[in-house]
Amino acid sequence: MVHPNMKLLPKRIILARHGESQGNLDNSAYTTTPDYRIPLTPLGLQQARLAGQGIRNVVSNCPNWKLYFYVSPYQRTRSTLCEIGKSFSRRRIIGVREECRIREQDFGNFQVEERMKVIKETRERFGRFFFRFPEGESAADVFDRVSSFLESLWRDIDMNRLNRDHQSEINLVIISHGLALRVFLTKWFKWTVDQFERLNNFGNCEFRVMQLGVGGEYSLAIHHTKEEMEQWGLSTEMIADQQWRATANKGEWNEECPWHLDAFFDQLPDSDEDVEGHSDEDVEGNGDA
């Protein structure tokens, strides 16, 4: 029997982007409709229904599985949630929470099409992560609020708010937007800004599965192939880290990942004796001062 105070980790955290929206189909939609009111297209609704079936196929491999949803407050994500939900009975869904911190990046208010085209060209020169849209947000701003959401998510997990019967296999599904989901992955896996910049956006209603490994780490490599992760923009080292996480024990440190040290230093000497102009005696001498 599981002790009621024992932390129960979700089996999977599934990240899903909304279906095709009217804004994806026609950028001029943003000139007259607020971003948060942009609806799904008929194709987007169909994509969401298919995504629901796909998610069901992933999670329904044990008898007592359940779902808990987090959803952005935008109309296109709420509509995606409704269509995904058609693949599940009420007894399988234990909760839904609207979460404003996983909303779309703020591009300002009504978007003038020609002006936004010039602004986005400037973003490409400046760099996607730090470029802030006039009257809007940068990806770095989104990173800050997604980080805050993650802290709340971990509190929910730590306090077993998502699994009160302690018997079910819980799957969290987060329905959000392309940039917010890439930022979520960057924060979770401690990727660098350079690694974020190389990531490709999610397709409409594409979902990615972070699954709990045998040692307590979450990994994309349990459900997804190396080829899929390459298509998403993960480097060889990032993929190797995901493969390591699939079997790693929680709390271990993957010293084989170059960004832990090598990405920040040109070349570190192996010992104190190899440090130019210094020796162990120098270090000890400094301690006596």
mmCIF file with all atom_site columns, N, CA and C in Angstrom, residues 55-124:
data_model
loop_
_atom_site.group_PDB
_atom_site.id
_atom_site.type_symbol
_atom_site.label_atom_id
_atom_site.label_alt_id
_atom_site.label_comp_id
_atom_site.label_asym_id
_atom_site.label_entity_id
_atom_site.label_seq_id
_atom_site.pdbx_PDB_ins_code
_atom_site.Cartn_x
_atom_site.Cartn_y
_atom_site.Cartn_z
_atom_site.occupancy
_atom_site.B_iso_or_equiv
_atom_site.pdbx_formal_charge
_atom_site.auth_seq_id
_atom_site.auth_comp_id
_atom_site.auth_asym_id
_atom_site.auth_atom_id
_atom_site.pdbx_PDB_model_num
ATOM 1   N N  . ILE A 1 55  ? -3.245  10.501 -28.092 1.00 0.00 ? 55  ILE A N  1
ATOM 2   C CA . ILE A 1 55  ? -2.895  10.541 -26.674 1.00 0.00 ? 55  ILE A CA 1
ATOM 3   C C  . ILE A 1 55  ? -3.496  9.336  -25.952 1.00 0.00 ? 55  ILE A C  1
ATOM 4   N N  . ARG A 1 56  ? -4.731  8.982  -26.300 1.00 0.00 ? 56  ARG A N  1
ATOM 5   C CA . ARG A 1 56  ? -5.364  7.804  -25.683 1.00 0.00 ? 56  ARG A CA 1
ATOM 6   C C  . ARG A 1 56  ? -4.536  6.549  -25.965 1.00 0.00 ? 56  ARG A C  1
ATOM 7   N N  . ASN A 1 57  ? -4.039  6.407  -27.184 1.00 0.00 ? 57  ASN A N  1
ATOM 8   C CA . ASN A 1 57  ? -3.228  5.237  -27.518 1.00 0.00 ? 57  ASN A CA 1
ATOM 9   C C  . ASN A 1 57  ? -1.948  5.176  -26.679 1.00 0.00 ? 57  ASN A C  1
ATOM 10  N N  . VAL A 1 58  ? -1.412  6.345  -26.343 1.00 0.00 ? 58  VAL A N  1
ATOM 11  C CA . VAL A 1 58  ? -0.176  6.393  -25.556 1.00 0.00 ? 58  VAL A CA 1
ATOM 12  C C  . VAL A 1 58  ? -0.420  6.004  -24.102 1.00 0.00 ? 58  VAL A C  1
ATOM 13  N N  . VAL A 1 59  ? -1.532  6.492  -23.522 1.00 0.00 ? 59  VAL A N  1
ATOM 14  C CA . VAL A 1 59  ? -1.711  6.366  -22.074 1.00 0.00 ? 59  VAL A CA 1
ATOM 15  C C  . VAL A 1 59  ? -2.485  5.125  -21.641 1.00 0.00 ? 59  VAL A C  1
ATOM 16  N N  . SER A 1 60  ? -3.187  4.485  -22.560 1.00 0.00 ? 60  SER A N  1
ATOM 17  C CA . SER A 1 60  ? -4.132  3.436  -22.155 1.00 0.00 ? 60  SER A CA 1
ATOM 18  C C  . SER A 1 60  ? -3.510  2.042  -22.156 1.00 0.00 ? 60  SER A C  1
ATOM 19  N N  . ASN A 1 61  ? -2.253  1.961  -21.726 1.00 0.00 ? 61  ASN A N  1
ATOM 20  C CA . ASN A 1 61  ? -1.591  0.655  -21.711 1.00 0.00 ? 61  ASN A CA 1
ATOM 21  C C  . ASN A 1 61  ? -1.590  0.012  -20.328 1.00 0.00 ? 61  ASN A C  1
ATOM 22  N N  . CYS A 1 62  ? -2.345  0.582  -19.407 1.00 0.00 ? 62  CYS A N  1
ATOM 23  C CA . CYS A 1 62  ? -2.530  -0.048 -18.094 1.00 0.00 ? 62  CYS A CA 1
ATOM 24  C C  . CYS A 1 62  ? -3.989  0.149  -17.697 1.00 0.00 ? 62  CYS A C  1
ATOM 25  N N  . PRO A 1 63  ? -4.528  -0.678 -16.798 1.00 0.00 ? 63  PRO A N  1
ATOM 26  C CA . PRO A 1 63  ? -5.961  -0.622 -16.516 1.00 0.00 ? 63  PRO A CA 1
ATOM 27  C C  . PRO A 1 63  ? -6.423  0.640  -15.796 1.00 0.00 ? 63  PRO A C  1
ATOM 28  N N  . ASN A 1 64  ? -5.600  1.219  -14.955 1.00 0.00 ? 64  ASN A N  1
ATOM 29  C CA . ASN A 1 64  ? -6.072  2.301  -14.081 1.00 0.00 ? 64  ASN A CA 1
ATOM 30  C C  . ASN A 1 64  ? -5.388  3.628  -14.411 1.00 0.00 ? 64  ASN A C  1
ATOM 31  N N  . TRP A 1 65  ? -5.503  4.075  -15.642 1.00 0.00 ? 65  TRP A N  1
ATOM 32  C CA . TRP A 1 65  ? -4.869  5.327  -16.054 1.00 0.00 ? 65  TRP A CA 1
ATOM 33  C C  . TRP A 1 65  ? -5.863  6.484  -15.960 1.00 0.00 ? 65  TRP A C  1
ATOM 34  N N  . LYS A 1 66  ? -5.313  7.655  -15.676 1.00 0.00 ? 66  LYS A N  1
ATOM 35  C CA . LYS A 1 66  ? -6.122  8.864  -15.574 1.00 0.00 ? 66  LYS A CA 1
ATOM 36  C C  . LYS A 1 66  ? -5.374  10.034 -16.219 1.00 0.00 ? 66  LYS A C  1
ATOM 37  N N  . LEU A 1 67  ? -6.121  11.106 -16.491 1.00 0.00 ? 67  LEU A N  1
ATOM 38  C CA . LEU A 1 67  ? -5.566  12.305 -17.121 1.00 0.00 ? 67  LEU A CA 1
ATOM 39  C C  . LEU A 1 67  ? -5.853  13.537 -16.275 1.00 0.00 ? 67  LEU A C  1
ATOM 40  N N  . TYR A 1 68  ? -4.884  14.439 -16.252 1.00 0.00 ? 68  TYR A N  1
ATOM 41  C CA . TYR A 1 68  ? -5.093  15.762 -15.667 1.00 0.00 ? 68  TYR A CA 1
ATOM 42  C C  . TYR A 1 68  ? -4.601  16.773 -16.697 1.00 0.00 ? 68  TYR A C  1
ATOM 43  N N  . PHE A 1 69  ? -5.435  17.759 -17.043 1.00 0.00 ? 69  PHE A N  1
ATOM 44  C CA . PHE A 1 69  ? -5.122  18.723 -18.088 1.00 0.00 ? 69  PHE A CA 1
ATOM 45  C C  . PHE A 1 69  ? -4.775  20.090 -17.510 1.00 0.00 ? 69  PHE A C  1
ATOM 46  N N  . TYR A 1 70  ? -3.770  20.722 -18.110 1.00 0.00 ? 70  TYR A N  1
ATOM 47  C CA . TYR A 1 70  ? -3.516  22.151 -17.955 1.00 0.00 ? 70  TYR A CA 1
ATOM 48  C C  . TYR A 1 70  ? -3.700  22.775 -19.333 1.00 0.00 ? 70  TYR A C  1
ATOM 49  N N  . VAL A 1 71  ? -4.385  23.910 -19.409 1.00 0.00 ? 71  VAL A N  1
ATOM 50  C CA . VAL A 1 71  ? -4.669  24.501 -20.714 1.00 0.00 ? 71  VAL A CA 1
ATOM 51  C C  . VAL A 1 71  ? -4.487  26.012 -20.666 1.00 0.00 ? 71  VAL A C  1
ATOM 52  N N  . SER A 1 72  ? -3.903  26.549 -21.721 1.00 0.00 ? 72  SER A N  1
ATOM 53  C CA . SER A 1 72  ? -3.810  27.997 -21.905 1.00 0.00 ? 72  SER A CA 1
ATOM 54  C C  . SER A 1 72  ? -5.225  28.578 -22.044 1.00 0.00 ? 72  SER A C  1
ATOM 55  N N  . PRO A 1 73  ? -5.452  29.825 -21.604 1.00 0.00 ? 73  PRO A N  1
ATOM 56  C CA . PRO A 1 73  ? -6.799  30.401 -21.673 1.00 0.00 ? 73  PRO A CA 1
ATOM 57  C C  . PRO A 1 73  ? -7.222  30.864 -23.065 1.00 0.00 ? 73  PRO A C  1
ATOM 58  N N  . TYR A 1 74  ? -6.372  30.761 -24.059 1.00 0.00 ? 74  TYR A N  1
ATOM 59  C CA . TYR A 1 74  ? -6.723  31.244 -25.392 1.00 0.00 ? 74  TYR A CA 1
ATOM 60  C C  . TYR A 1 74  ? -7.809  30.360 -26.013 1.00 0.00 ? 74  TYR A C  1
ATOM 61  N N  . GLN A 1 75  ? -8.610  30.960 -26.889 1.00 0.00 ? 75  GLN A N  1
ATOM 62  C CA . GLN A 1 75  ? -9.727  30.225 -27.482 1.00 0.00 ? 75  GLN A CA 1
ATOM 63  C C  . GLN A 1 75  ? -9.248  28.996 -28.249 1.00 0.00 ? 75  GLN A C  1
ATOM 64  N N  . ARG A 1 76  ? -8.141  29.105 -28.964 1.00 0.00 ? 76  ARG A N  1
ATOM 65  C CA . ARG A 1 76  ? -7.687  27.986 -29.781 1.00 0.00 ? 76  ARG A CA 1
ATOM 66  C C  . ARG A 1 76  ? -7.183  26.810 -28.940 1.00 0.00 ? 76  ARG A C  1
ATOM 67  N N  . THR A 1 77  ? -6.628  27.103 -27.766 1.00 0.00 ? 77  THR A N  1
ATOM 68  C CA . THR A 1 77  ? -6.194  26.003 -26.902 1.00 0.00 ? 77  THR A CA 1
ATOM 69  C C  . THR A 1 77  ? -7.384  25.396 -26.162 1.00 0.00 ? 77  THR A C  1
ATOM 70  N N  . ARG A 1 78  ? -8.315  26.232 -25.729 1.00 0.00 ? 78  ARG A N  1
ATOM 71  C CA . ARG A 1 78  ? -9.522  25.714 -25.069 1.00 0.00 ? 78  ARG A CA 1
ATOM 72  C C  . ARG A 1 78  ? -10.320 24.830 -26.038 1.00 0.00 ? 78  ARG A C  1
ATOM 73  N N  . SER A 1 79  ? -10.426 25.261 -27.290 1.00 0.00 ? 79  SER A N  1
ATOM 74  C CA . SER A 1 79  ? -11.142 24.454 -28.290 1.00 0.00 ? 79  SER A CA 1
ATOM 75  C C  . SER A 1 79  ? -10.410 23.143 -28.557 1.00 0.00 ? 79  SER A C  1
ATOM 76  N N  . THR A 1 80  ? -9.085  23.202 -28.589 1.00 0.00 ? 80  THR A N  1
ATOM 77  C CA . THR A 1 80  ? -8.297  21.985 -28.775 1.00 0.00 ? 80  THR A CA 1
ATOM 78  C C  . THR A 1 80  ? -8.550  21.010 -27.631 1.00 0.00 ? 80  THR A C  1
ATOM 79  N N  . LEU A 1 81  ? -8.591  21.532 -26.404 1.00 0.00 ? 81  LEU A N  1
ATOM 80  C CA . LEU A 1 81  ? -8.886  20.693 -25.238 1.00 0.00 ? 81  LEU A CA 1
ATOM 81  C C  . LEU A 1 81  ? -10.246 20.007 -25.389 1.00 0.00 ? 81  LEU A C  1
ATOM 82  N N  . CYS A 1 82  ? -11.253 20.755 -25.797 1.00 0.00 ? 82  CYS A N  1
ATOM 83  C CA . CYS A 1 82  ? -12.599 20.178 -25.941 1.00 0.00 ? 82  CYS A CA 1
ATOM 84  C C  . CYS A 1 82  ? -12.618 19.029 -26.938 1.00 0.00 ? 82  CYS A C  1
ATOM 85  N N  . GLU A 1 83  ? -11.909 19.204 -28.048 1.00 0.00 ? 83  GLU A N  1
ATOM 86  C CA . GLU A 1 83  ? -11.889 18.152 -29.072 1.00 0.00 ? 83  GLU A CA 1
ATOM 87  C C  . GLU A 1 83  ? -11.062 16.954 -28.611 1.00 0.00 ? 83  GLU A C  1
ATOM 88  N N  . ILE A 1 84  ? -9.939  17.209 -27.960 1.00 0.00 ? 84  ILE A N  1
ATOM 89  C CA . ILE A 1 84  ? -9.136  16.110 -27.413 1.00 0.00 ? 84  ILE A CA 1
ATOM 90  C C  . ILE A 1 84  ? -9.958  15.324 -26.391 1.00 0.00 ? 84  ILE A C  1
ATOM 91  N N  . GLY A 1 85  ? -10.742 16.038 -25.585 1.00 0.00 ? 85  GLY A N  1
ATOM 92  C CA . GLY A 1 85  ? -11.530 15.399 -24.534 1.00 0.00 ? 85  GLY A CA 1
ATOM 93  C C  . GLY A 1 85  ? -12.560 14.418 -25.048 1.00 0.00 ? 85  GLY A C  1
ATOM 94  N N  . LYS A 1 86  ? -12.932 14.506 -26.309 1.00 0.00 ? 86  LYS A N  1
ATOM 95  C CA . LYS A 1 86  ? -13.928 13.596 -26.870 1.00 0.00 ? 86  LYS A CA 1
ATOM 96  C C  . LYS A 1 86  ? -13.431 12.152 -26.941 1.00 0.00 ? 86  LYS A C  1
ATOM 97  N N  . SER A 1 87  ? -12.126 11.955 -26.761 1.00 0.00 ? 87  SER A N  1
ATOM 98  C CA . SER A 1 87  ? -11.567 10.599 -26.783 1.00 0.00 ? 87  SER A CA 1
ATOM 99  C C  . SER A 1 87  ? -11.578 9.934  -25.411 1.00 0.00 ? 87  SER A C  1
ATOM 100 N N  . PHE A 1 88  ? -12.114 10.621 -24.389 1.00 0.00 ? 88  PHE A N  1
ATOM 101 C CA . PHE A 1 88  ? -12.020 10.108 -23.027 1.00 0.00 ? 88  PHE A CA 1
ATOM 102 C C  . PHE A 1 88  ? -13.362 10.192 -22.307 1.00 0.00 ? 88  PHE A C  1
ATOM 103 N N  . SER A 1 89  ? -13.602 9.248  -21.429 1.00 0.00 ? 89  SER A N  1
ATOM 104 C CA . SER A 1 89  ? -14.797 9.281  -20.583 1.00 0.00 ? 89  SER A CA 1
ATOM 105 C C  . SER A 1 89  ? -14.540 10.167 -19.368 1.00 0.00 ? 89  SER A C  1
ATOM 106 N N  . ARG A 1 90  ? -15.610 10.542 -18.703 1.00 0.00 ? 90  ARG A N  1
ATOM 107 C CA . ARG A 1 90  ? -15.497 11.408 -17.540 1.00 0.00 ? 90  ARG A CA 1
ATOM 108 C C  . ARG A 1 90  ? -14.663 10.760 -16.433 1.00 0.00 ? 90  ARG A C  1
ATOM 109 N N  . ARG A 1 91  ? -14.754 9.457  -16.275 1.00 0.00 ? 91  ARG A N  1
ATOM 110 C CA . ARG A 1 91  ? -14.044 8.814  -15.170 1.00 0.00 ? 91  ARG A CA 1
ATOM 111 C C  . ARG A 1 91  ? -12.536 8.789  -15.380 1.00 0.00 ? 91  ARG A C  1
ATOM 112 N N  . ARG A 1 92  ? -12.093 9.025  -16.626 1.00 0.00 ? 92  ARG A N  1
ATOM 113 C CA . ARG A 1 92  ? -10.651 9.034  -16.904 1.00 0.00 ? 92  ARG A CA 1
ATOM 114 C C  . ARG A 1 92  ? -10.020 10.404 -16.661 1.00 0.00 ? 92  ARG A C  1
ATOM 115 N N  . ILE A 1 93  ? -10.806 11.464 -16.642 1.00 0.00 ? 93  ILE A N  1
ATOM 116 C CA . ILE A 1 93  ? -10.275 12.823 -16.476 1.00 0.00 ? 93  ILE A CA 1
ATOM 117 C C  . ILE A 1 93  ? -10.508 13.262 -15.036 1.00 0.00 ? 93  ILE A C  1
ATOM 118 N N  . ILE A 1 94  ? -9.425  13.409 -14.286 1.00 0.00 ? 94  ILE A N  1
ATOM 119 C CA . ILE A 1 94  ? -9.568  13.738 -12.864 1.00 0.00 ? 94  ILE A CA 1
ATOM 120 C C  . ILE A 1 94  ? -9.493  15.240 -12.597 1.00 0.00 ? 94  ILE A C  1
ATOM 121 N N  . GLY A 1 95  ? -9.114  16.033 -13.610 1.00 0.00 ? 95  GLY A N  1
ATOM 122 C CA . GLY A 1 95  ? -9.065  17.462 -13.381 1.00 0.00 ? 95  GLY A CA 1
ATOM 123 C C  . GLY A 1 95  ? -8.618  18.234 -14.605 1.00 0.00 ? 95  GLY A C  1
ATOM 124 N N  . VAL A 1 96  ? -9.025  19.494 -14.654 1.00 0.00 ? 96  VAL A N  1
ATOM 125 C CA . VAL A 1 96  ? -8.606  20.431 -15.701 1.00 0.00 ? 96  VAL A CA 1
ATOM 126 C C  . VAL A 1 96  ? -8.345  21.770 -15.028 1.00 0.00 ? 96  VAL A C  1
ATOM 127 N N  . ARG A 1 97  ? -7.274  22.412 -15.415 1.00 0.00 ? 97  ARG A N  1
ATOM 128 C CA . ARG A 1 97  ? -6.980  23.731 -14.850 1.00 0.00 ? 97  ARG A CA 1
ATOM 129 C C  . ARG A 1 97  ? -6.572  24.679 -15.971 1.00 0.00 ? 97  ARG A C  1
ATOM 130 N N  . GLU A 1 98  ? -7.237  25.826 -16.041 1.00 0.00 ? 98  GLU A N  1
ATOM 131 C CA . GLU A 1 98  ? -6.785  26.875 -16.952 1.00 0.00 ? 98  GLU A CA 1
ATOM 132 C C  . GLU A 1 98  ? -5.584  27.550 -16.314 1.00 0.00 ? 98  GLU A C  1
ATOM 133 N N  . GLU A 1 99  ? -4.519  27.703 -17.081 1.00 0.00 ? 99  GLU A N  1
ATOM 134 C CA . GLU A 1 99  ? -3.260  28.223 -16.549 1.00 0.00 ? 99  GLU A CA 1
ATOM 135 C C  . GLU A 1 99  ? -2.755  29.334 -17.445 1.00 0.00 ? 99  GLU A C  1
ATOM 136 N N  . CYS A 1 100 ? -2.885  30.586 -16.949 1.00 0.00 ? 100 CYS A N  1
ATOM 137 C CA . CYS A 1 100 ? -2.549  31.751 -17.762 1.00 0.00 ? 100 CYS A CA 1
ATOM 138 C C  . CYS A 1 100 ? -1.057  31.848 -18.063 1.00 0.00 ? 100 CYS A C  1
ATOM 139 N N  . ARG A 1 101 ? -0.224  31.239 -17.225 1.00 0.00 ? 101 ARG A N  1
ATOM 140 C CA . ARG A 1 101 ? 1.221   31.355 -17.419 1.00 0.00 ? 101 ARG A CA 1
ATOM 141 C C  . ARG A 1 101 ? 1.741   30.549 -18.606 1.00 0.00 ? 101 ARG A C  1
ATOM 142 N N  . ILE A 1 102 ? 0.914   29.690 -19.193 1.00 0.00 ? 102 ILE A N  1
ATOM 143 C CA . ILE A 1 102 ? 1.342   28.938 -20.380 1.00 0.00 ? 102 ILE A CA 1
ATOM 144 C C  . ILE A 1 102 ? 0.657   29.469 -21.639 1.00 0.00 ? 102 ILE A C  1
ATOM 145 N N  . ARG A 1 103 ? 0.222   30.736 -21.585 1.00 0.00 ? 103 ARG A N  1
ATOM 146 C CA . ARG A 1 103 ? -0.408  31.360 -22.751 1.00 0.00 ? 103 ARG A CA 1
ATOM 147 C C  . ARG A 1 103 ? 0.640   31.646 -23.839 1.00 0.00 ? 103 ARG A C  1
ATOM 148 N N  . GLU A 1 104 ? 0.146   32.088 -24.977 1.00 0.00 ? 104 GLU A N  1
ATOM 149 C CA . GLU A 1 104 ? 1.015   32.439 -26.108 1.00 0.00 ? 104 GLU A CA 1
ATOM 150 C C  . GLU A 1 104 ? 1.918   33.623 -25.745 1.00 0.00 ? 104 GLU A C  1
ATOM 151 N N  . GLN A 1 105 ? 3.055   33.704 -26.417 1.00 0.00 ? 105 GLN A N  1
ATOM 152 C CA . GLN A 1 105 ? 3.898   34.888 -26.307 1.00 0.00 ? 105 GLN A CA 1
ATOM 153 C C  . GLN A 1 105 ? 3.082   36.113 -26.698 1.00 0.00 ? 105 GLN A C  1
ATOM 154 N N  . ASP A 1 106 ? 3.234   37.178 -25.935 1.00 0.00 ? 106 ASP A N  1
ATOM 155 C CA . ASP A 1 106 ? 2.492   38.409 -26.194 1.00 0.00 ? 106 ASP A CA 1
ATOM 156 C C  . ASP A 1 106 ? 3.212   39.208 -27.280 1.00 0.00 ? 106 ASP A C  1
ATOM 157 N N  . PHE A 1 107 ? 2.515   39.434 -28.395 1.00 0.00 ? 107 PHE A N  1
ATOM 158 C CA . PHE A 1 107 ? 3.098   40.186 -29.520 1.00 0.00 ? 107 PHE A CA 1
ATOM 159 C C  . PHE A 1 107 ? 2.632   41.639 -29.538 1.00 0.00 ? 107 PHE A C  1
ATOM 160 N N  . GLY A 1 108 ? 1.971   42.090 -28.493 1.00 0.00 ? 108 GLY A N  1
ATOM 161 C CA . GLY A 1 108 ? 1.346   43.407 -28.507 1.00 0.00 ? 108 GLY A CA 1
ATOM 162 C C  . GLY A 1 108 ? -0.161  43.232 -28.627 1.00 0.00 ? 108 GLY A C  1
ATOM 163 N N  . ASN A 1 109 ? -0.859  44.239 -29.046 1.00 0.00 ? 109 ASN A N  1
ATOM 164 C CA . ASN A 1 109 ? -2.307  44.136 -29.159 1.00 0.00 ? 109 ASN A CA 1
ATOM 165 C C  . ASN A 1 109 ? -2.689  43.771 -30.597 1.00 0.00 ? 109 ASN A C  1
ATOM 166 N N  . PHE A 1 110 ? -3.520  44.540 -31.266 1.00 0.00 ? 110 PHE A N  1
ATOM 167 C CA . PHE A 1 110 ? -3.813  44.236 -32.667 1.00 0.00 ? 110 PHE A CA 1
ATOM 168 C C  . PHE A 1 110 ? -2.532  44.359 -33.487 1.00 0.00 ? 110 PHE A C  1
ATOM 169 N N  . GLN A 1 111 ? -2.322  43.421 -34.396 1.00 0.00 ? 111 GLN A N  1
ATOM 170 C CA . GLN A 1 111 ? -1.054  43.334 -35.122 1.00 0.00 ? 111 GLN A CA 1
ATOM 171 C C  . GLN A 1 111 ? -1.238  43.802 -36.570 1.00 0.00 ? 111 GLN A C  1
ATOM 172 N N  . VAL A 1 112 ? -0.549  44.875 -36.915 1.00 0.00 ? 112 VAL A N  1
ATOM 173 C CA . VAL A 1 112 ? -0.575  45.367 -38.293 1.00 0.00 ? 112 VAL A CA 1
ATOM 174 C C  . VAL A 1 112 ? 0.357   44.470 -39.112 1.00 0.00 ? 112 VAL A C  1
ATOM 175 N N  . GLU A 1 113 ? -0.193  43.855 -40.152 1.00 0.00 ? 113 GLU A N  1
ATOM 176 C CA . GLU A 1 113 ? 0.513   42.781 -40.854 1.00 0.00 ? 113 GLU A CA 1
ATOM 177 C C  . GLU A 1 113 ? 1.870   43.211 -41.393 1.00 0.00 ? 113 GLU A C  1
ATOM 178 N N  . GLU A 1 114 ? 1.940   44.326 -42.097 1.00 0.00 ? 114 GLU A N  1
ATOM 179 C CA . GLU A 1 114 ? 3.210   44.761 -42.696 1.00 0.00 ? 114 GLU A CA 1
ATOM 180 C C  . GLU A 1 114 ? 4.227   45.130 -41.621 1.00 0.00 ? 114 GLU A C  1
ATOM 181 N N  . ARG A 1 115 ? 3.759   45.745 -40.546 1.00 0.00 ? 115 ARG A N  1
ATOM 182 C CA . ARG A 1 115 ? 4.653   46.121 -39.449 1.00 0.00 ? 115 ARG A CA 1
ATOM 183 C C  . ARG A 1 115 ? 5.215   44.867 -38.772 1.00 0.00 ? 115 ARG A C  1
ATOM 184 N N  . MET A 1 116 ? 4.361   43.858 -38.562 1.00 0.00 ? 116 MET A N  1
ATOM 185 C CA . MET A 1 116 ? 4.813   42.631 -37.908 1.00 0.00 ? 116 MET A CA 1
ATOM 186 C C  . MET A 1 116 ? 5.821   41.881 -38.773 1.00 0.00 ? 116 MET A C  1
ATOM 187 N N  . LYS A 1 117 ? 5.672   41.974 -40.070 1.00 0.00 ? 117 LYS A N  1
ATOM 188 C CA . LYS A 1 117 ? 6.624   41.321 -40.968 1.00 0.00 ? 117 LYS A CA 1
ATOM 189 C C  . LYS A 1 117 ? 8.019   41.908 -40.778 1.00 0.00 ? 117 LYS A C  1
ATOM 190 N N  . VAL A 1 118 ? 8.107   43.239 -40.689 1.00 0.00 ? 118 VAL A N  1
ATOM 191 C CA . VAL A 1 118 ? 9.391   43.906 -40.476 1.00 0.00 ? 118 VAL A CA 1
ATOM 192 C C  . VAL A 1 118 ? 9.950   43.562 -39.097 1.00 0.00 ? 118 VAL A C  1
ATOM 193 N N  . ILE A 1 119 ? 9.079   43.553 -38.091 1.00 0.00 ? 119 ILE A N  1
ATOM 194 C CA . ILE A 1 119 ? 9.516   43.251 -36.717 1.00 0.00 ? 119 ILE A CA 1
ATOM 195 C C  . ILE A 1 119 ? 10.081  41.830 -36.640 1.00 0.00 ? 119 ILE A C  1
ATOM 196 N N  . LYS A 1 120 ? 9.427   40.877 -37.283 1.00 0.00 ? 120 LYS A N  1
ATOM 197 C CA . LYS A 1 120 ? 9.892   39.490 -37.233 1.00 0.00 ? 120 LYS A CA 1
ATOM 198 C C  . LYS A 1 120 ? 11.209  39.313 -37.990 1.00 0.00 ? 120 LYS A C  1
ATOM 199 N N  . GLU A 1 121 ? 11.404  40.100 -39.040 1.00 0.00 ? 121 GLU A N  1
ATOM 200 C CA . GLU A 1 121 ? 12.709  40.077 -39.727 1.00 0.00 ? 121 GLU A CA 1
ATOM 201 C C  . GLU A 1 121 ? 13.802  40.589 -38.795 1.00 0.00 ? 121 GLU A C  1
ATOM 202 N N  . THR A 1 122 ? 13.487  41.621 -38.022 1.00 0.00 ? 122 THR A N  1
ATOM 203 C CA . THR A 1 122 ? 14.446  42.146 -37.040 1.00 0.00 ? 122 THR A CA 1
ATOM 204 C C  . THR A 1 122 ? 14.739  41.092 -35.970 1.00 0.00 ? 122 THR A C  1
ATOM 205 N N  . ARG A 1 123 ? 13.721  40.351 -35.555 1.00 0.00 ? 123 ARG A N  1
ATOM 206 C CA . ARG A 1 123 ? 13.901  39.295 -34.550 1.00 0.00 ? 123 ARG A CA 1
ATOM 207 C C  . ARG A 1 123 ? 14.906  38.249 -35.027 1.00 0.00 ? 123 ARG A C  1
ATOM 208 N N  . GLU A 1 124 ? 14.852  37.914 -36.304 1.00 0.00 ? 124 GLU A N  1
ATOM 209 C CA . GLU A 1 124 ? 15.782  36.913 -36.832 1.00 0.00 ? 124 GLU A CA 1
ATOM 210 C C  . GLU A 1 124 ? 17.221  37.403 -36.731 1.00 0.00 ? 124 GLU A C  1
#
